[in-house]
């Protein structure tokens, strides 16, 4: 049996490609009952009754998502590590409590990038917070913020989500 996948090529793309993320939504991993993938795009997410994804406001230029393939030919292993790095403005009690709640849970996330594409993290395994810091800044123009990094380890790089479907998932 061949392990090779068919190659399709890649045509020149003249469209703009913007960096960054514009929206992040989290839910608890155990609130997702089923995820349906149709033609390599998530077409349905069934959640437990009344569960919804919650929006977390981030400012422009304060979030990113990066995926790195981890391949070991000798051991015959491969997986994809995706890191979601976001900053939440203002160090204050309510924000600290919420960031600690995110860190305590196993999560799934929907991430909208600056090109309007929605991505799903937590497909194979829960998304977990891997780093956290709070920073008051030094100068008056420095950010006063919490930084959070969540990590997803999966068998495939992140799937996109049909944008028409996303609105049904949000609280």
PDB file of C-alpha atoms in Angstrom:
ATOM      1  CA  UNK A   1       0.000   0.000   0.000  1.00  0.00           C
ATOM      2  CA  UNK A   2       1.319   3.420  -0.948  1.00  0.00           C
ATOM      3  CA  UNK A   3       1.365   6.170   1.665  1.00  0.00           C
ATOM      4  CA  UNK A   4       1.714   8.867  -0.994  1.00  0.00           C
ATOM      5  CA  UNK A   5      -1.069  11.381  -1.514  1.00  0.00           C
ATOM      6  CA  UNK A   6      -1.878  12.733  -4.978  1.00  0.00           C
ATOM      7  CA  UNK A   7      -0.306  16.093  -5.753  1.00  0.00           C
ATOM      8  CA  UNK A   8      -2.539  18.760  -7.282  1.00  0.00           C
ATOM      9  CA  UNK A   9      -0.111  21.651  -7.796  1.00  0.00           C
ATOM     10  CA  UNK A  10      -0.455  25.245  -6.667  1.00  0.00           C
ATOM     11  CA  UNK A  11      -1.411  28.042  -9.067  1.00  0.00           C
ATOM     12  CA  UNK A  12      -0.144  31.589  -8.702  1.00  0.00           C
ATOM     13  CA  UNK A  13      -2.410  33.579  -6.369  1.00  0.00           C
ATOM     14  CA  UNK A  14      -2.607  37.329  -6.932  1.00  0.00           C
ATOM     15  CA  UNK A  15      -4.889  38.080  -3.974  1.00  0.00           C
ATOM     16  CA  UNK A  16      -3.701  39.825  -0.824  1.00  0.00           C
ATOM     17  CA  UNK A  17      -2.994  37.683   2.223  1.00  0.00           C
ATOM     18  CA  UNK A  18      -3.214  39.501   5.550  1.00  0.00           C
ATOM     19  CA  UNK A  19      -1.530  38.419   8.781  1.00  0.00           C
ATOM     20  CA  UNK A  20      -3.032  38.148  12.245  1.00  0.00           C
ATOM     21  CA  UNK A  21      -6.311  37.077  13.769  1.00  0.00           C
ATOM     22  CA  UNK A  22      -9.428  39.126  14.384  1.00  0.00           C
ATOM     23  CA  UNK A  23     -11.686  36.919  16.519  1.00  0.00           C
ATOM     24  CA  UNK A  24     -11.286  34.037  18.986  1.00  0.00           C
ATOM     25  CA  UNK A  25     -14.054  31.887  20.444  1.00  0.00           C
ATOM     26  CA  UNK A  26     -13.559  29.221  23.128  1.00  0.00           C
ATOM     27  CA  UNK A  27     -15.693  26.378  24.471  1.00  0.00           C
ATOM     28  CA  UNK A  28     -14.946  23.479  26.793  1.00  0.00           C
ATOM     29  CA  UNK A  29     -13.722  20.365  24.952  1.00  0.00           C
ATOM     30  CA  UNK A  30     -16.324  18.161  26.640  1.00  0.00           C
ATOM     31  CA  UNK A  31     -19.135  20.405  25.349  1.00  0.00           C
ATOM     32  CA  UNK A  32     -18.500  19.204  21.784  1.00  0.00           C
ATOM     33  CA  UNK A  33     -20.250  15.926  21.019  1.00  0.00           C
ATOM     34  CA  UNK A  34     -19.394  15.517  17.343  1.00  0.00           C
ATOM     35  CA  UNK A  35     -17.503  17.278  14.552  1.00  0.00           C
ATOM     36  CA  UNK A  36     -18.346  16.518  10.914  1.00  0.00           C
ATOM     37  CA  UNK A  37     -15.751  17.048   8.185  1.00  0.00           C
ATOM     38  CA  UNK A  38     -17.057  17.219   4.599  1.00  0.00           C
ATOM     39  CA  UNK A  39     -14.571  17.591   1.737  1.00  0.00           C
ATOM     40  CA  UNK A  40     -11.833  18.632   4.183  1.00  0.00           C
ATOM     41  CA  UNK A  41     -13.922  21.465   5.734  1.00  0.00           C
ATOM     42  CA  UNK A  42     -15.804  21.286   9.040  1.00  0.00           C
ATOM     43  CA  UNK A  43     -19.468  21.406   8.059  1.00  0.00           C
ATOM     44  CA  UNK A  44     -21.105  20.694  11.421  1.00  0.00           C
ATOM     45  CA  UNK A  45     -20.276  20.800  15.129  1.00  0.00           C
ATOM     46  CA  UNK A  46     -22.799  19.219  17.472  1.00  0.00           C
ATOM     47  CA  UNK A  47     -22.582  20.575  21.005  1.00  0.00           C
ATOM     48  CA  UNK A  48     -24.253  19.467  24.220  1.00  0.00           C
ATOM     49  CA  UNK A  49     -27.589  21.146  24.843  1.00  0.00           C
ATOM     50  CA  UNK A  50     -27.383  24.930  25.339  1.00  0.00           C
ATOM     51  CA  UNK A  51     -23.574  25.012  24.983  1.00  0.00           C
ATOM     52  CA  UNK A  52     -22.114  27.781  22.827  1.00  0.00           C
ATOM     53  CA  UNK A  53     -18.681  29.175  21.997  1.00  0.00           C
ATOM     54  CA  UNK A  54     -17.857  32.383  23.888  1.00  0.00           C
ATOM     55  CA  UNK A  55     -16.148  35.337  22.195  1.00  0.00           C
ATOM     56  CA  UNK A  56     -12.933  36.717  23.674  1.00  0.00           C
ATOM     57  CA  UNK A  57     -12.130  40.230  22.530  1.00  0.00           C
ATOM     58  CA  UNK A  58      -8.625  40.798  21.249  1.00  0.00           C
ATOM     59  CA  UNK A  59      -7.188  43.991  19.839  1.00  0.00           C
ATOM     60  CA  UNK A  60      -5.858  44.248  16.316  1.00  0.00           C
ATOM     61  CA  UNK A  61      -2.274  43.040  16.069  1.00  0.00           C
ATOM     62  CA  UNK A  62      -2.321  41.134  19.381  1.00  0.00           C
ATOM     63  CA  UNK A  63      -2.980  37.581  18.254  1.00  0.00           C
ATOM     64  CA  UNK A  64      -1.534  34.931  15.995  1.00  0.00           C
ATOM     65  CA  UNK A  65      -1.932  31.276  15.121  1.00  0.00           C
ATOM     66  CA  UNK A  66       0.990  29.218  13.849  1.00  0.00           C
ATOM     67  CA  UNK A  67       1.170  25.554  12.848  1.00  0.00           C
ATOM     68  CA  UNK A  68       4.316  23.471  12.615  1.00  0.00           C
ATOM     69  CA  UNK A  69       4.465  19.937  11.261  1.00  0.00           C
ATOM     70  CA  UNK A  70       6.500  17.523  13.395  1.00  0.00           C
ATOM     71  CA  UNK A  71       7.762  14.583  11.320  1.00  0.00           C
ATOM     72  CA  UNK A  72      10.115  11.761  12.302  1.00  0.00           C
ATOM     73  CA  UNK A  73      10.840   9.430   9.399  1.00  0.00           C
ATOM     74  CA  UNK A  74      12.858   7.007  11.540  1.00  0.00           C
ATOM     75  CA  UNK A  75       9.977   6.467  13.956  1.00  0.00           C
ATOM     76  CA  UNK A  76       7.225   6.815  11.360  1.00  0.00           C
ATOM     77  CA  UNK A  77       5.443   9.557  13.296  1.00  0.00           C
ATOM     78  CA  UNK A  78       3.869  12.842  12.299  1.00  0.00           C
ATOM     79  CA  UNK A  79       1.663  15.368  13.994  1.00  0.00           C
ATOM     80  CA  UNK A  80       0.910  19.068  13.837  1.00  0.00           C
ATOM     81  CA  UNK A  81       1.464  21.520  16.668  1.00  0.00           C
ATOM     82  CA  UNK A  82      -0.586  24.700  16.483  1.00  0.00           C
ATOM     83  CA  UNK A  83       0.041  27.564  18.892  1.00  0.00           C
ATOM     84  CA  UNK A  84      -2.596  30.224  19.432  1.00  0.00           C
ATOM     85  CA  UNK A  85      -1.019  33.310  21.022  1.00  0.00           C
ATOM     86  CA  UNK A  86      -3.360  36.075  22.185  1.00  0.00           C
ATOM     87  CA  UNK A  87      -3.180  39.125  24.426  1.00  0.00           C
ATOM     88  CA  UNK A  88      -6.051  40.314  26.582  1.00  0.00           C
ATOM     89  CA  UNK A  89      -6.014  44.013  27.471  1.00  0.00           C
ATOM     90  CA  UNK A  90      -5.857  45.200  31.083  1.00  0.00           C
ATOM     91  CA  UNK A  91      -4.631  43.341  34.100  1.00  0.00           C
ATOM     92  CA  UNK A  92      -7.578  43.349  36.489  1.00  0.00           C
ATOM     93  CA  UNK A  93      -9.342  40.852  38.730  1.00  0.00           C
ATOM     94  CA  UNK A  94     -12.135  39.839  36.337  1.00  0.00           C
ATOM     95  CA  UNK A  95      -9.670  39.263  33.478  1.00  0.00           C
ATOM     96  CA  UNK A  96      -7.294  37.308  35.734  1.00  0.00           C
ATOM     97  CA  UNK A  97     -10.142  35.046  36.819  1.00  0.00           C
ATOM     98  CA  UNK A  98     -11.196  34.413  33.221  1.00  0.00           C
ATOM     99  CA  UNK A  99      -7.643  33.698  32.016  1.00  0.00           C
ATOM    100  CA  UNK A 100      -7.193  31.271  34.932  1.00  0.00           C
ATOM    101  CA  UNK A 101     -10.459  29.552  33.923  1.00  0.00           C
ATOM    102  CA  UNK A 102      -9.171  29.145  30.363  1.00  0.00           C
ATOM    103  CA  UNK A 103      -5.926  27.673  31.728  1.00  0.00           C
ATOM    104  CA  UNK A 104      -7.796  25.209  33.954  1.00  0.00           C
ATOM    105  CA  UNK A 105      -9.957  23.763  31.157  1.00  0.00           C
ATOM    106  CA  UNK A 106      -9.455  21.534  28.158  1.00  0.00           C
ATOM    107  CA  UNK A 107     -10.687  23.660  25.253  1.00  0.00           C
ATOM    108  CA  UNK A 108     -11.708  23.912  21.638  1.00  0.00           C
ATOM    109  CA  UNK A 109     -11.406  27.167  19.721  1.00  0.00           C
ATOM    110  CA  UNK A 110     -12.641  28.867  16.597  1.00  0.00           C
ATOM    111  CA  UNK A 111     -10.147  31.393  15.255  1.00  0.00           C
ATOM    112  CA  UNK A 112     -10.971  33.920  12.532  1.00  0.00           C
ATOM    113  CA  UNK A 113      -7.898  35.123  10.695  1.00  0.00           C
ATOM    114  CA  UNK A 114      -7.455  38.532   9.057  1.00  0.00           C
ATOM    115  CA  UNK A 115      -8.457  37.013   5.698  1.00  0.00           C
ATOM    116  CA  UNK A 116     -11.891  36.069   7.060  1.00  0.00           C
ATOM    117  CA  UNK A 117     -11.127  32.338   7.268  1.00  0.00           C
ATOM    118  CA  UNK A 118     -12.369  30.425  10.331  1.00  0.00           C
ATOM    119  CA  UNK A 119     -10.145  27.691  11.802  1.00  0.00           C
ATOM    120  CA  UNK A 120     -10.972  24.982  14.348  1.00  0.00           C
ATOM    121  CA  UNK A 121      -8.525  23.948  17.085  1.00  0.00           C
ATOM    122  CA  UNK A 122      -9.085  20.911  19.297  1.00  0.00           C
ATOM    123  CA  UNK A 123     -10.190  18.389  16.671  1.00  0.00           C
ATOM    124  CA  UNK A 124      -8.130  15.351  17.760  1.00  0.00           C
ATOM    125  CA  UNK A 125      -7.140  16.429  21.258  1.00  0.00           C
ATOM    126  CA  UNK A 126      -8.118  19.265  23.573  1.00  0.00           C
ATOM    127  CA  UNK A 127      -6.503  22.639  23.152  1.00  0.00           C
ATOM    128  CA  UNK A 128      -4.610  23.404  26.377  1.00  0.00           C
ATOM    129  CA  UNK A 129      -3.024  26.556  27.731  1.00  0.00           C
ATOM    130  CA  UNK A 130       0.754  26.089  27.610  1.00  0.00           C
ATOM    131  CA  UNK A 131       1.918  29.551  28.716  1.00  0.00           C
ATOM    132  CA  UNK A 132       0.575  32.584  30.544  1.00  0.00           C
ATOM    133  CA  UNK A 133       1.999  35.908  31.654  1.00  0.00           C
ATOM    134  CA  UNK A 134       0.807  39.249  32.939  1.00  0.00           C
ATOM    135  CA  UNK A 135       2.661  42.463  32.187  1.00  0.00           C
ATOM    136  CA  UNK A 136       2.046  46.022  33.395  1.00  0.00           C
ATOM    137  CA  UNK A 137       4.467  47.503  30.888  1.00  0.00           C
ATOM    138  CA  UNK A 138       7.070  50.159  31.750  1.00  0.00           C
ATOM    139  CA  UNK A 139       6.172  53.269  29.786  1.00  0.00           C
ATOM    140  CA  UNK A 140       2.737  54.846  29.626  1.00  0.00           C
ATOM    141  CA  UNK A 141       2.447  53.700  26.016  1.00  0.00           C
ATOM    142  CA  UNK A 142       3.255  50.053  26.843  1.00  0.00           C
ATOM    143  CA  UNK A 143       0.462  47.512  26.955  1.00  0.00           C
ATOM    144  CA  UNK A 144      -0.988  46.468  30.296  1.00  0.00           C
ATOM    145  CA  UNK A 145      -2.121  42.939  29.444  1.00  0.00           C
ATOM    146  CA  UNK A 146      -2.304  39.215  29.935  1.00  0.00           C
ATOM    147  CA  UNK A 147      -0.639  37.022  27.306  1.00  0.00           C
ATOM    148  CA  UNK A 148      -1.878  33.492  26.791  1.00  0.00           C
ATOM    149  CA  UNK A 149      -0.632  30.693  24.531  1.00  0.00           C
ATOM    150  CA  UNK A 150      -2.785  27.638  23.885  1.00  0.00           C
ATOM    151  CA  UNK A 151      -1.435  24.563  22.115  1.00  0.00           C
ATOM    152  CA  UNK A 152      -3.201  22.051  19.882  1.00  0.00           C
ATOM    153  CA  UNK A 153      -1.541  18.749  18.926  1.00  0.00           C
ATOM    154  CA  UNK A 154      -3.382  17.011  16.089  1.00  0.00           C
ATOM    155  CA  UNK A 155      -3.011  14.404  13.375  1.00  0.00           C
ATOM    156  CA  UNK A 156      -3.790  17.024  10.698  1.00  0.00           C
ATOM    157  CA  UNK A 157      -3.156  20.739  10.413  1.00  0.00           C
ATOM    158  CA  UNK A 158      -6.220  22.763  11.501  1.00  0.00           C
ATOM    159  CA  UNK A 159      -9.422  22.398   9.534  1.00  0.00           C
ATOM    160  CA  UNK A 160     -11.320  25.401   8.237  1.00  0.00           C
ATOM    161  CA  UNK A 161     -14.979  25.864   9.150  1.00  0.00           C
ATOM    162  CA  UNK A 162     -17.781  26.749   6.770  1.00  0.00           C
ATOM    163  CA  UNK A 163     -18.374  30.455   7.636  1.00  0.00           C
ATOM    164  CA  UNK A 164     -22.134  30.113   7.108  1.00  0.00           C
ATOM    165  CA  UNK A 165     -22.217  27.607   9.966  1.00  0.00           C
ATOM    166  CA  UNK A 166     -20.122  29.561  12.512  1.00  0.00           C
ATOM    167  CA  UNK A 167     -22.906  31.939  13.611  1.00  0.00           C
ATOM    168  CA  UNK A 168     -24.984  29.000  14.917  1.00  0.00           C
ATOM    169  CA  UNK A 169     -22.214  28.099  17.394  1.00  0.00           C
ATOM    170  CA  UNK A 170     -21.741  31.466  19.082  1.00  0.00           C
ATOM    171  CA  UNK A 171     -23.127  32.591  22.438  1.00  0.00           C
TER     172      UNK A 171
END
